[in-house]
Coordinates of C-alpha atoms in Angstrom, one line a residue:
X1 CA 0.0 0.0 0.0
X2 CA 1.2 3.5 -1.1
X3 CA 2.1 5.5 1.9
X4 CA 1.7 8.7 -0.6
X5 CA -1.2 9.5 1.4
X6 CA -0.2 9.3 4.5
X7 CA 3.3 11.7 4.1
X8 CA 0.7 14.6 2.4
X9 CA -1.4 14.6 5.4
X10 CA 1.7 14.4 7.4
X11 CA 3.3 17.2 5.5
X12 CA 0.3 19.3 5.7
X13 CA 1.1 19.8 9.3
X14 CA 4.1 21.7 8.7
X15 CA 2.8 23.7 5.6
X16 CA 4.1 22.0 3.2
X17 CA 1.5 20.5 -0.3
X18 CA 2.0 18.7 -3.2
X19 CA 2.6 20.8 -6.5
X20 CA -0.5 21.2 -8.9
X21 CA 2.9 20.0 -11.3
X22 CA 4.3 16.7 -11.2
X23 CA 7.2 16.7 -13.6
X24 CA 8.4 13.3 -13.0
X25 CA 6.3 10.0 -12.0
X26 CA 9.3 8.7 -9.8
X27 CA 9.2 11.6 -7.5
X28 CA 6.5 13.4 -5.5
X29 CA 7.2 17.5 -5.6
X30 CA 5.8 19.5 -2.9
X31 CA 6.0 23.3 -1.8
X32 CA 6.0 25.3 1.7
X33 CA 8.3 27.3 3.5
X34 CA 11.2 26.4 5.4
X35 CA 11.1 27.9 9.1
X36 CA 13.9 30.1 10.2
X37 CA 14.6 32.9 12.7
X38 CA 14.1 35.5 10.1
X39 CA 10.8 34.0 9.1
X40 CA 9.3 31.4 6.2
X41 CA 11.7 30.4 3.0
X42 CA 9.3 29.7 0.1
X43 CA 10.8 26.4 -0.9
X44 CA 10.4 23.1 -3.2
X45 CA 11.5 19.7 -2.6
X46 CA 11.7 16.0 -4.7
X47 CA 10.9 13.2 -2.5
X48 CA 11.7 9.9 -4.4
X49 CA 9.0 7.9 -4.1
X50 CA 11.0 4.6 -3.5
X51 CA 12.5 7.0 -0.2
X52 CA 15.8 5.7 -1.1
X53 CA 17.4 8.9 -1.5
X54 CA 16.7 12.3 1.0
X55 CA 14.7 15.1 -0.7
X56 CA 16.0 16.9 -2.8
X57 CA 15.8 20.8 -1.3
X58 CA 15.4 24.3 -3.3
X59 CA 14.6 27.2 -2.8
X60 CA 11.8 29.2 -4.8
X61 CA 13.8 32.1 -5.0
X62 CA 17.2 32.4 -3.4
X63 CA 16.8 35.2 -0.3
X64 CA 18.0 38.6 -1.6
X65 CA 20.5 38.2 1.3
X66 CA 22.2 35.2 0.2
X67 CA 22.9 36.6 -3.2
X68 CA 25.0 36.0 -5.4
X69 CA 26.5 33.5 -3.2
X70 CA 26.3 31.7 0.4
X71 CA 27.5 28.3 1.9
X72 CA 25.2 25.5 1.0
X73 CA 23.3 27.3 -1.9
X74 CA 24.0 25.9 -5.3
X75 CA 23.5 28.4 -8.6
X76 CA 19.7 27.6 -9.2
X77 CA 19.1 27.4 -5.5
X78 CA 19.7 23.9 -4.4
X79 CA 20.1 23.5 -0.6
X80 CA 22.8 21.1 0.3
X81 CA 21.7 20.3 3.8
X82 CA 22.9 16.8 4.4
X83 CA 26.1 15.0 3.7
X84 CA 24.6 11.8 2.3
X85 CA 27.8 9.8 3.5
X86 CA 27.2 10.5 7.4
X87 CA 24.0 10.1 7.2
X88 CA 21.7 6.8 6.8
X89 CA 18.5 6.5 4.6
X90 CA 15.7 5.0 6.8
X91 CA 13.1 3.0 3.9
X92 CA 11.5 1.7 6.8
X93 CA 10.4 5.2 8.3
X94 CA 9.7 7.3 5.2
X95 CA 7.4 9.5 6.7
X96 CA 9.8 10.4 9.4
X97 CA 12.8 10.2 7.8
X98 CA 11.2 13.2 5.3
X99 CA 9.8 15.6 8.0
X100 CA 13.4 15.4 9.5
X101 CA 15.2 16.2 6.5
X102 CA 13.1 19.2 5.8
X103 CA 13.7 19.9 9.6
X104 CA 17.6 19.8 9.3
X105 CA 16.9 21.5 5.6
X106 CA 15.5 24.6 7.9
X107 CA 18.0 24.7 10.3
X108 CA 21.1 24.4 7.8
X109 CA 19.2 27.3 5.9
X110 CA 18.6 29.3 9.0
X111 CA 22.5 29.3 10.0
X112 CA 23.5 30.1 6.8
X113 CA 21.2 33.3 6.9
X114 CA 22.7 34.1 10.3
X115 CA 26.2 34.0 8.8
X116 CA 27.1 31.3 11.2
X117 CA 28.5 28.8 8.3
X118 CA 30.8 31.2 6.1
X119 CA 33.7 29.7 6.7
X120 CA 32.2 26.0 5.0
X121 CA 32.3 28.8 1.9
X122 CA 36.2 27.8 1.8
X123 CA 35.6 23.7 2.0
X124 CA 32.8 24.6 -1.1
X125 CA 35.1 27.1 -3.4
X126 CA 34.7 24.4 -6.6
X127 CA 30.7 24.2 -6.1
X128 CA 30.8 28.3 -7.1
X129 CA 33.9 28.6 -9.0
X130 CA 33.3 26.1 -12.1
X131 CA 32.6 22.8 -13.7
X132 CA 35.2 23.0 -16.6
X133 CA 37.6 20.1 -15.4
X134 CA 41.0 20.0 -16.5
X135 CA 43.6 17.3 -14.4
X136 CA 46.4 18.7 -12.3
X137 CA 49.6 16.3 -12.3
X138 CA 52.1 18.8 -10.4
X139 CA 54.7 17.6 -8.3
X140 CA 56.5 20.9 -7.4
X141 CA 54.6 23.2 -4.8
X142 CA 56.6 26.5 -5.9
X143 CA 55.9 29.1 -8.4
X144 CA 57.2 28.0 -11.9
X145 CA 55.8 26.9 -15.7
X146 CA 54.1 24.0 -16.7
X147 CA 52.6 22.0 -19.4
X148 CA 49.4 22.0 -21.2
X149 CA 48.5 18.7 -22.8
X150 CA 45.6 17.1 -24.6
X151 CA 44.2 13.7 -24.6
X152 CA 41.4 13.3 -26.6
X153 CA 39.0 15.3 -25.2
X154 CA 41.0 15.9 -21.5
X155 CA 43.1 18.3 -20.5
X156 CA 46.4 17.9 -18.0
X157 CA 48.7 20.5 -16.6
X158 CA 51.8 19.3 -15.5
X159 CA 55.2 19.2 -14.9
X160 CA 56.2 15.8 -15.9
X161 CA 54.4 15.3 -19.2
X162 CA 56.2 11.6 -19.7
X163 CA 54.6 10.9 -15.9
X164 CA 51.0 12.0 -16.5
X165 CA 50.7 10.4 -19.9
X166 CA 51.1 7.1 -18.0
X167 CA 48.6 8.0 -15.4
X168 CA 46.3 8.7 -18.5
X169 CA 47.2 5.9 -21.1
X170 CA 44.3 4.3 -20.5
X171 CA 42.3 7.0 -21.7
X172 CA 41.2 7.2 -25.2
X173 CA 42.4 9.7 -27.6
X174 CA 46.1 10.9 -29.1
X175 CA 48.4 13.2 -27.1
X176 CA 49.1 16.3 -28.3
X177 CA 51.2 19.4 -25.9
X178 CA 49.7 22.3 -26.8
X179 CA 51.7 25.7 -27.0
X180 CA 49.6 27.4 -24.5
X181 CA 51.4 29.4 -21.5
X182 CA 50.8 27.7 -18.2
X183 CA 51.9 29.7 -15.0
X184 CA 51.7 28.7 -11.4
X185 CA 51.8 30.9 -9.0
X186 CA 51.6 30.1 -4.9
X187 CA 49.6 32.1 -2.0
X188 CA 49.4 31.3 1.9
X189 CA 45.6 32.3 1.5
X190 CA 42.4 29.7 1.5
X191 CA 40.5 31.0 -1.4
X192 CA 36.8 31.5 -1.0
X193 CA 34.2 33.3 -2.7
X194 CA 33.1 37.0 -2.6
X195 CA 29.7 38.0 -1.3
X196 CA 29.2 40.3 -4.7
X197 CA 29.4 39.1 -8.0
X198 CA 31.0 35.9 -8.1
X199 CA 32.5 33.9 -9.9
X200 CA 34.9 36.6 -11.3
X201 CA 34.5 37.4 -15.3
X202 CA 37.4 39.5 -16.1
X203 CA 40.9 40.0 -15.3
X204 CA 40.2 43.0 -13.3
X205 CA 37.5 41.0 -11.4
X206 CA 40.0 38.5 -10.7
X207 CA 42.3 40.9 -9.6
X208 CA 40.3 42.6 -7.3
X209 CA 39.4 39.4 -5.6
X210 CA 43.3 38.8 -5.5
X211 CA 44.1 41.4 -3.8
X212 CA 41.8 41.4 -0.4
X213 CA 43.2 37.9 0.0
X214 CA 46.6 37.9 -0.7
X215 CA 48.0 41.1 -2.5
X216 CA 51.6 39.7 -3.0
X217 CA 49.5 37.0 -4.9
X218 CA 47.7 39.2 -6.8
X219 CA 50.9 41.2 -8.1
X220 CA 52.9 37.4 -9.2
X221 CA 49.2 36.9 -11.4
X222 CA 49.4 40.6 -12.9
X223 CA 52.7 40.4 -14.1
X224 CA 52.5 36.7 -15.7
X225 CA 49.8 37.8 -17.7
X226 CA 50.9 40.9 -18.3
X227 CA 54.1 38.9 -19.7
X228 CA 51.6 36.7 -21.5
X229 CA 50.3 40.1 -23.4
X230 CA 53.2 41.7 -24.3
X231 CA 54.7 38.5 -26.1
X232 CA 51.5 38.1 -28.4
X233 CA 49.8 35.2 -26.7
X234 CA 46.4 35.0 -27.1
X235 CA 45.7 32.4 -24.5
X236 CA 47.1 31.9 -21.2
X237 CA 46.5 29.7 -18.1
X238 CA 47.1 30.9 -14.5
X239 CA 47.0 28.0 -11.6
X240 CA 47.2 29.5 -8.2
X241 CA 48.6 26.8 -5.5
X242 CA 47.1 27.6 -2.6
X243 CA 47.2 25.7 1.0
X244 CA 43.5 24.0 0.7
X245 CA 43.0 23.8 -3.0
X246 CA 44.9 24.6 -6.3
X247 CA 42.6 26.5 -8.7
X248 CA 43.3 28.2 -12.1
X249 CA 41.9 30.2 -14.8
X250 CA 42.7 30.8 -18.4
X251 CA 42.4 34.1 -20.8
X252 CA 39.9 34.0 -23.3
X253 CA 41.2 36.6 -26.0
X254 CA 44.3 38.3 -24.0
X255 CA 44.7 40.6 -27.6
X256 CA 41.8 41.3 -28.5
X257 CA 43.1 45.4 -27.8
X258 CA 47.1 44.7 -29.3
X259 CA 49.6 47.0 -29.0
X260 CA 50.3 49.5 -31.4
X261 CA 54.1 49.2 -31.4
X262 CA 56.9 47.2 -28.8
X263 CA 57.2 50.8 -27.2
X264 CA 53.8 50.8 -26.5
X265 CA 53.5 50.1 -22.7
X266 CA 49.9 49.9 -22.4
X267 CA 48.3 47.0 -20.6
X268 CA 44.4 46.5 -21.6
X269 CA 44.6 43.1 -19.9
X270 CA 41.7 44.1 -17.4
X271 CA 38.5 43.7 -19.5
X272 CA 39.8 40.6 -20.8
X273 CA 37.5 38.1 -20.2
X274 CA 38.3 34.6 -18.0
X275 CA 37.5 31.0 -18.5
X276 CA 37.9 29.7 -14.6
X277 CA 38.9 26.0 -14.3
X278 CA 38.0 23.2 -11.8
X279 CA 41.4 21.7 -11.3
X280 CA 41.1 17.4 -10.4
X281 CA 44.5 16.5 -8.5
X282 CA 46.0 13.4 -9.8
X283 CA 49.3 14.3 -8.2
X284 CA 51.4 11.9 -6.1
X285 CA 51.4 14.4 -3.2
X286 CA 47.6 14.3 -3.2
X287 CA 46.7 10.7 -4.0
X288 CA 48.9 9.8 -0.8
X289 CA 48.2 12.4 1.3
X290 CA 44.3 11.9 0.2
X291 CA 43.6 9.4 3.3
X292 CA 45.7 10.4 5.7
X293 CA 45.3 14.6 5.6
X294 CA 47.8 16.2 7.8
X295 CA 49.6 12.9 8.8
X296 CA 53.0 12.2 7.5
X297 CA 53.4 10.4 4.3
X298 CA 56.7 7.9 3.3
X299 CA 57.2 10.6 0.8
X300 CA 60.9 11.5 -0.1
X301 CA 62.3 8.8 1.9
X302 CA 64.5 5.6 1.0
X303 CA 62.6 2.3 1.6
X304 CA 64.2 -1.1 0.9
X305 CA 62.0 -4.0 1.4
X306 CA 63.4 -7.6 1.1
X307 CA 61.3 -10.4 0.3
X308 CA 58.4 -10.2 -2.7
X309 CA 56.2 -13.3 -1.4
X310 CA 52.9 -13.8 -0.6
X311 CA 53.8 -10.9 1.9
X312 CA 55.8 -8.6 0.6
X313 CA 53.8 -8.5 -3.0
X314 CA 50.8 -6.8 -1.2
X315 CA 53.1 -4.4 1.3
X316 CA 55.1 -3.1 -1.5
X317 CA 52.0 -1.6 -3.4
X318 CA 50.5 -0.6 0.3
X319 CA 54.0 1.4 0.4
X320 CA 53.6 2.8 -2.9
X321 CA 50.4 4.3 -2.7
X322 CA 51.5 5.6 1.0
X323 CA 54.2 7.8 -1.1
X324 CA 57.1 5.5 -0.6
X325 CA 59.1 6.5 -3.6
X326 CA 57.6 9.8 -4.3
X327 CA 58.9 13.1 -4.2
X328 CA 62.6 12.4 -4.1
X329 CA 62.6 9.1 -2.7
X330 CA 62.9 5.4 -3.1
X331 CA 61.1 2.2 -3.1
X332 CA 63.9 -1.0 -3.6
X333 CA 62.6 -4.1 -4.0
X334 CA 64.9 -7.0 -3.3
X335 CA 64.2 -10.4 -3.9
X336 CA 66.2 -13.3 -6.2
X337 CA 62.9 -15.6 -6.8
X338 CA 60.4 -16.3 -9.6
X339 CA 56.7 -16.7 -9.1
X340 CA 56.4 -20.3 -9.2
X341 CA 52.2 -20.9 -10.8
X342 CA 51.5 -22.7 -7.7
X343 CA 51.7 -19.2 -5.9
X344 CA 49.6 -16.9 -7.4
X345 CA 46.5 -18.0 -5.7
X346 CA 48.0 -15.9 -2.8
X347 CA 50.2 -13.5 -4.7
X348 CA 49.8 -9.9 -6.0
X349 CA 51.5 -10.9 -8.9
X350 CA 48.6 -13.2 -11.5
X351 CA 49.6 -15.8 -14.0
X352 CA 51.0 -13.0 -16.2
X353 CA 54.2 -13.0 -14.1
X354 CA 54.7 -16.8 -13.8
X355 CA 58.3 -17.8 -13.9
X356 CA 59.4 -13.9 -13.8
X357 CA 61.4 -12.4 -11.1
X358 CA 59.1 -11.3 -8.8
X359 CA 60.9 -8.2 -7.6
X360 CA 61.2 -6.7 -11.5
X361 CA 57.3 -8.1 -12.1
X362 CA 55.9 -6.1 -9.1
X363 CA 57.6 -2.9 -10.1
X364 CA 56.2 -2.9 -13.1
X365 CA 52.7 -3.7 -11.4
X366 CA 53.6 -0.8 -9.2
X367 CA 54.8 1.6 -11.7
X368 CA 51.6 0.6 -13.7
X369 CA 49.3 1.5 -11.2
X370 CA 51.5 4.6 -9.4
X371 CA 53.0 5.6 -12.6
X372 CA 55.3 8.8 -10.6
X373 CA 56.6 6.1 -8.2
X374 CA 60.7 5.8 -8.0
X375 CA 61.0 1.9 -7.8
X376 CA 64.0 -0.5 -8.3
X377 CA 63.7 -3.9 -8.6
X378 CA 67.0 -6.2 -7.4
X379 CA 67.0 -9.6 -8.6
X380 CA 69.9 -10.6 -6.2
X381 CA 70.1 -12.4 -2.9
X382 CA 70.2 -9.3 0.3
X383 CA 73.3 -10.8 1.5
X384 CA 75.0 -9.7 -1.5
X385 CA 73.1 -6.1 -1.9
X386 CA 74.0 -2.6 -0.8
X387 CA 71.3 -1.8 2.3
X388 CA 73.2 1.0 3.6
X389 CA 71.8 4.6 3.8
X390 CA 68.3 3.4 3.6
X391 CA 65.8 5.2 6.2
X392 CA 63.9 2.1 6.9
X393 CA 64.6 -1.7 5.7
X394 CA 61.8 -4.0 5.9
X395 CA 62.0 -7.8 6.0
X396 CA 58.9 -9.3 4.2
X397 CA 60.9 -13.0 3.6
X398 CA 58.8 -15.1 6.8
X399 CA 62.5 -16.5 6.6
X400 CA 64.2 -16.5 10.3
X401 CA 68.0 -17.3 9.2
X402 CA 68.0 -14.2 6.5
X403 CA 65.6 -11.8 9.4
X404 CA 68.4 -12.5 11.6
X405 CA 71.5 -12.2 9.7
X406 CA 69.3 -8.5 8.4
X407 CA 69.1 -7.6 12.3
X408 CA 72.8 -8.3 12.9
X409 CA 74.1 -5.9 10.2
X410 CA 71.7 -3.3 10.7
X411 CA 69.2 -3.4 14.1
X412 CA 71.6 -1.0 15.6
X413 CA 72.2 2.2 12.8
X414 CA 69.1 1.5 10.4
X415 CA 65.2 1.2 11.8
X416 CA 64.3 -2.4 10.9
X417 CA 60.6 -4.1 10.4
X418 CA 60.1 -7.7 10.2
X419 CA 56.5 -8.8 9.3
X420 CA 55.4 -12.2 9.0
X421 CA 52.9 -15.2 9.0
X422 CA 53.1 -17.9 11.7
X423 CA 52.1 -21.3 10.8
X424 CA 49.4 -22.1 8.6
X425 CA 47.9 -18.8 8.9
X426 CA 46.9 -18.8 12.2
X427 CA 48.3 -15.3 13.1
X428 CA 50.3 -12.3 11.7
X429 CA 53.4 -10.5 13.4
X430 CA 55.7 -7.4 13.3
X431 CA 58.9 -6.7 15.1
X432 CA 60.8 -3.5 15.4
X433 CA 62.9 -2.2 17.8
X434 CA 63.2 1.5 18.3
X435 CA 65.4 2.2 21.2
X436 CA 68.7 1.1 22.2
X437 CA 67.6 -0.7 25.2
X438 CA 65.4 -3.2 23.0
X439 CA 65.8 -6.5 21.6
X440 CA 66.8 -7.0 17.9
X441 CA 65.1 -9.6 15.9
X442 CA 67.3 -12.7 16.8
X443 CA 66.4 -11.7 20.5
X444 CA 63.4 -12.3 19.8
X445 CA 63.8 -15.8 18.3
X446 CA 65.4 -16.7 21.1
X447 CA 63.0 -15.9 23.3
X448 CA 60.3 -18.0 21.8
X449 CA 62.1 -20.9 21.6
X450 CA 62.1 -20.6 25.7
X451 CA 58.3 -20.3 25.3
X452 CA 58.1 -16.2 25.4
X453 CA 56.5 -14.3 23.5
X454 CA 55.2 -16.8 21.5
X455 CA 51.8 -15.8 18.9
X456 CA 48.9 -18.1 20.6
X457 CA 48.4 -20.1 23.6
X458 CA 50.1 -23.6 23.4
X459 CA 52.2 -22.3 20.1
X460 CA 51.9 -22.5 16.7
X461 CA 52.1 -26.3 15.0
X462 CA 53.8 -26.6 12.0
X463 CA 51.7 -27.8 9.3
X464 CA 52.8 -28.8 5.3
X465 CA 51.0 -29.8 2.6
X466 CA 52.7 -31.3 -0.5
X467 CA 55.7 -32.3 0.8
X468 CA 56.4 -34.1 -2.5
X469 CA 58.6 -33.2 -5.5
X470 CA 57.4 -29.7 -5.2
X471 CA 58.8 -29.3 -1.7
X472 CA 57.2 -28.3 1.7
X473 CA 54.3 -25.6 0.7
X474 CA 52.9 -24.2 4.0
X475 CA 49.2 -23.6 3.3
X476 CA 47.0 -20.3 4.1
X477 CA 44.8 -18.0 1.8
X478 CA 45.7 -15.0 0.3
X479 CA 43.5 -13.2 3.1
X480 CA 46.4 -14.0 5.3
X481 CA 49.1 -12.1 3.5
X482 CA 46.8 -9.6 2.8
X483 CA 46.3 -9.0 6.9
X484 CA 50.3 -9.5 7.4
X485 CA 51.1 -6.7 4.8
X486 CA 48.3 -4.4 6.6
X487 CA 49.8 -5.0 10.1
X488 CA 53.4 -4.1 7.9
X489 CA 51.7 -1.2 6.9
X490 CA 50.6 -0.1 9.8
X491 CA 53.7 -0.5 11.7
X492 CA 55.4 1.6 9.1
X493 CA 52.9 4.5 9.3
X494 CA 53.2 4.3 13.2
X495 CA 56.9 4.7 12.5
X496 CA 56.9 7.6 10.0
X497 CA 54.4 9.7 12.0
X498 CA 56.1 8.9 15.3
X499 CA 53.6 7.4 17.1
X500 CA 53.4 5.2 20.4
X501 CA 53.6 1.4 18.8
X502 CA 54.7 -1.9 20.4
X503 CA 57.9 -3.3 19.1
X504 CA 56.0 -6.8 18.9
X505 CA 52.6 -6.7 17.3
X506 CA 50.8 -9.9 16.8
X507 CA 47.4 -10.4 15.3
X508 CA 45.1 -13.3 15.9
X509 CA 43.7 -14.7 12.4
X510 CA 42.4 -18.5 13.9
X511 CA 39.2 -18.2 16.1
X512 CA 40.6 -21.9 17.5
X513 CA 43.6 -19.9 19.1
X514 CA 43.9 -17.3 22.1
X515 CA 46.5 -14.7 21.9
X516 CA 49.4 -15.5 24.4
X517 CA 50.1 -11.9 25.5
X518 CA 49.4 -8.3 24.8
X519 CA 51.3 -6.6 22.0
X520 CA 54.6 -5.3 24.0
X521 CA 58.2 -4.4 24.2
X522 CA 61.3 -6.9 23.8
X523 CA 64.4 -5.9 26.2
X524 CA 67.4 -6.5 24.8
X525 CA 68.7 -10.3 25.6
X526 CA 72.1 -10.5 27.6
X527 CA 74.5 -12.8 25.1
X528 CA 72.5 -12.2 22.3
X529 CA 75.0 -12.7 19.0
X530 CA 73.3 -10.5 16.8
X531 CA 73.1 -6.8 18.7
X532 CA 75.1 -7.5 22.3
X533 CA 77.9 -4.7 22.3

């Protein structure tokens, strides 16, 4: 039974009716006013009638006072009054789940109108600014020249043209670099609208705007495109980096009033009309940063990880896309195996790389997928490779003989992670020591083989499967090495942003198994061969 009905009469209660017009059968319009302190907002909304969506809010007209722009208040009026992420669509309460979003709806509106939301204009500059997308690929935050270029029908500015045309191969469409000026400029300011005409449709509008946020910003813009004009281009793009946002505009027809000779050192820039740009990041910076805002990134430092297994295949993207290799630095990859067919089912690497080195297969896969990403692949055994100067080295074999003769040569000058799987899956671990007063890696060994510190409750039992030809094949799903890179991962973000983390960290995968102690420190073992002094 419809419950169509039942919302009007429940609507009519708050002065709201359907609309004589009905534009569209799968959603019910109605009108009223939305409640605020300084009185009724005429006011339309779309319900959906399967109430799998929350109305959809505008108002009928925009308040003189809210002109030409205000937080929350799209061009033709829309009211965004809900963040549909945060918030949870109710099918089983339709009736009350739309007289509270046309509550909230009136009590967004009726801070907006007090002026109590203007700074939200800043987190909202690209909902006023424009919907002309070009992609942004800059590495470098400081004021220099960039590069226009076309594929098919998308644009890229960047500095690194041979970088962004392998973020975009798989676009359709030839490249071309176009000859257009590109400038970027920097400010300290967060740019938001202004509360007159907005957005800006000329230079001089632009300028203006320029210069009650940041006048030393304003002055870099005039004198680019000033330089623009008096070399004879006709087009020119402006991208302004700021500390929330970068955002840029291009000139429409910089000559249409040319000079009349070289001495001529007029400048009728200012009437020149704008084309403003909505600028998508696709930048290294912001892709890692994108998850984790204000928390340090592995950007511009040198990473070695050794071991490409089951473990190491899925921690070496995780590092990747957490900005190891980026911006200066490295990501080395060391590992003198193939993938062996029987491995995939648990690998990163498919059927593709069978009987490849894994360490030169998963840089490719890496560099496929994070085409900016420094990474080197070393198809040698780590006793034989150069680990010094690295500022982390991680130990992704599972393989106690090479973790030990890695925690001898550098547990005391270089910070050292082991992660890895015990048994057949039953639980996942990381070590790292980061004081001088605690236990290396081989301390730790030795430890559990006096029963201490061991993963579960009565140990971990060894368990093989095909212990034929093949050789002894220690059986878990990829789900396993997927939770032992995360816990890698993890340990290595707890590391770069200096945070409070257990040298020993041991997760329980089995539900058959108890945990044998909390996640804690290892002291330093008297005797022990590998980091006694």
């Amino acid at each position: 039974m419809s419950v169509i009905p039942q919302l009007l009469a429940a609507l009519k209660t708050i002065g709201f009716r359907r609309c004589e017009e009905q534009p569209s059968s799968s959603h019910l319009v109605i009108e009223g006013n939305l409640d605020t302190r300084f009185g009724g907002v005429p006011c339309s909304a779309r319900i959906d009638r399967t109430f799998q969506t929350f109305p959809l809010v505008q108002l009928t007209p925009v308040p003189e006072c809210l002109l030409p722009v205000a937080p929350h208040i799209g061009p033709s009026g829309s009211l965004c009054y809900i963040a549909e992420a945060t918030a949870v669509v109710d099918i089983f309460n339709p009736i009350g789940q739309t007289l509270a979003a046309l509550e909230q709806a009136a009590r967004v509106l009726d801070q907006v109108m007090a002026g109590e939301r203007v700074d939200d204009l800043a987190e909202e500059f690209y909902a006023f600014w424009s919907n002309l997308q070009f992609f942004s690929d800059v590495d470098s935050r400081e004021t220099g020249a960039g590069v226009l270029l076309q594929i098919g029908d998308v644009f890229a500015i960047s500095d690194n043209p041979e970088r962004t045309c392998a973020k975009l191969a798989h676009l359709p469409g030839k490249l071309r670099e176009l000859p257009w000026s590109i400038d970027r400029v920097t400010t300290k300011t967060v740019p938001r609208p202004k509360s007159d005409a907005w957005p800006p449709e000329t230079v001089g509008d632009l300028l203006a705007w320029q210069r009650d946020l940041d006048d030393a910003c304003r002055r870099k813009v005039e004198a680019r495109i000033a330089k623009a004009y008096r070399k004879g281009r006709t087009f020119t793009i402006i991208v302004i980096d700021s500390p929330s946002i970068p955002y840029a505009f291009a000139t429409l027809d910089l000559l249409k009033t040319p000079r009349e000779s070289s001495r001529d050192q007029r400048l009728p820039i200012y009437d020149v009309r704008i084309l403003c740009l909505n600028l998508c990041r696709i930048d290294d910076a912001f892709v890692t940063q994108r998850n984790i805002p204000g928390q340090p990134t592995l950007a511009g430092l040198r990473i070695a990880m050794i071991g490409v297994g089951t473990i190491g295949g899925y921690l070496g993207e995780m590092l990747a896309k957490a900005g190891a290799g980026t911006a200066g630095g490295e990501l080395m990859l060391v590992d003198n195996q193939h993938l062996e067919p029987g491995n995939v089912g648990r690998h990163r690497l498919g059927a593709n790389s069978s009987f490849r080195p894994k360490a030169t297969s998963l840089a490719g896969e890496i560099k496929r997928v994070m085409p900016g990403v420094n990474v080197r692949p070393i198809v040698h055994d780590a006793r034989e490779v150069n680990l010094e100067g690295f500022d982390l080295l991680i130990d992704a074999t599972g393989e106690q003989a090479l973790g030990q003769w890695l925690a001898s040569k550098f547990s005391q000058k270089t910070p050292l992670l082991h992660v890895w799987i015990e048994g057949a899956g039953v639980a996942v671990r990381s070590y790292v020591s980061s004081h001088a007063s605690e236990g290396c890696y081989r301390c730790l060994c030795d430890y559990e083989r006096q029963g201490h510190f061991v993963a579960v409750e009565g140990g971990v039992e060894t368990l093989f499967a095909g212990q034929g030809c093949e050789g002894p094949y220690v059986p878990f799903s990829a789900s396993v090495s997927i939770q032992a890179a995360a816990l890698g991962l993890d340990s290595v973000m707890a590391w770069v942003g200096r945070k409070a983390w257990p040298g020993l960290s041991t997760r329980v995968l089995s539900r058959t198994h108890e945990a044998s102690h909390a996640d804690c420190t290892v002291l330093k073992r008297a005797g022990c061969p590998a980091c006694a002094s």
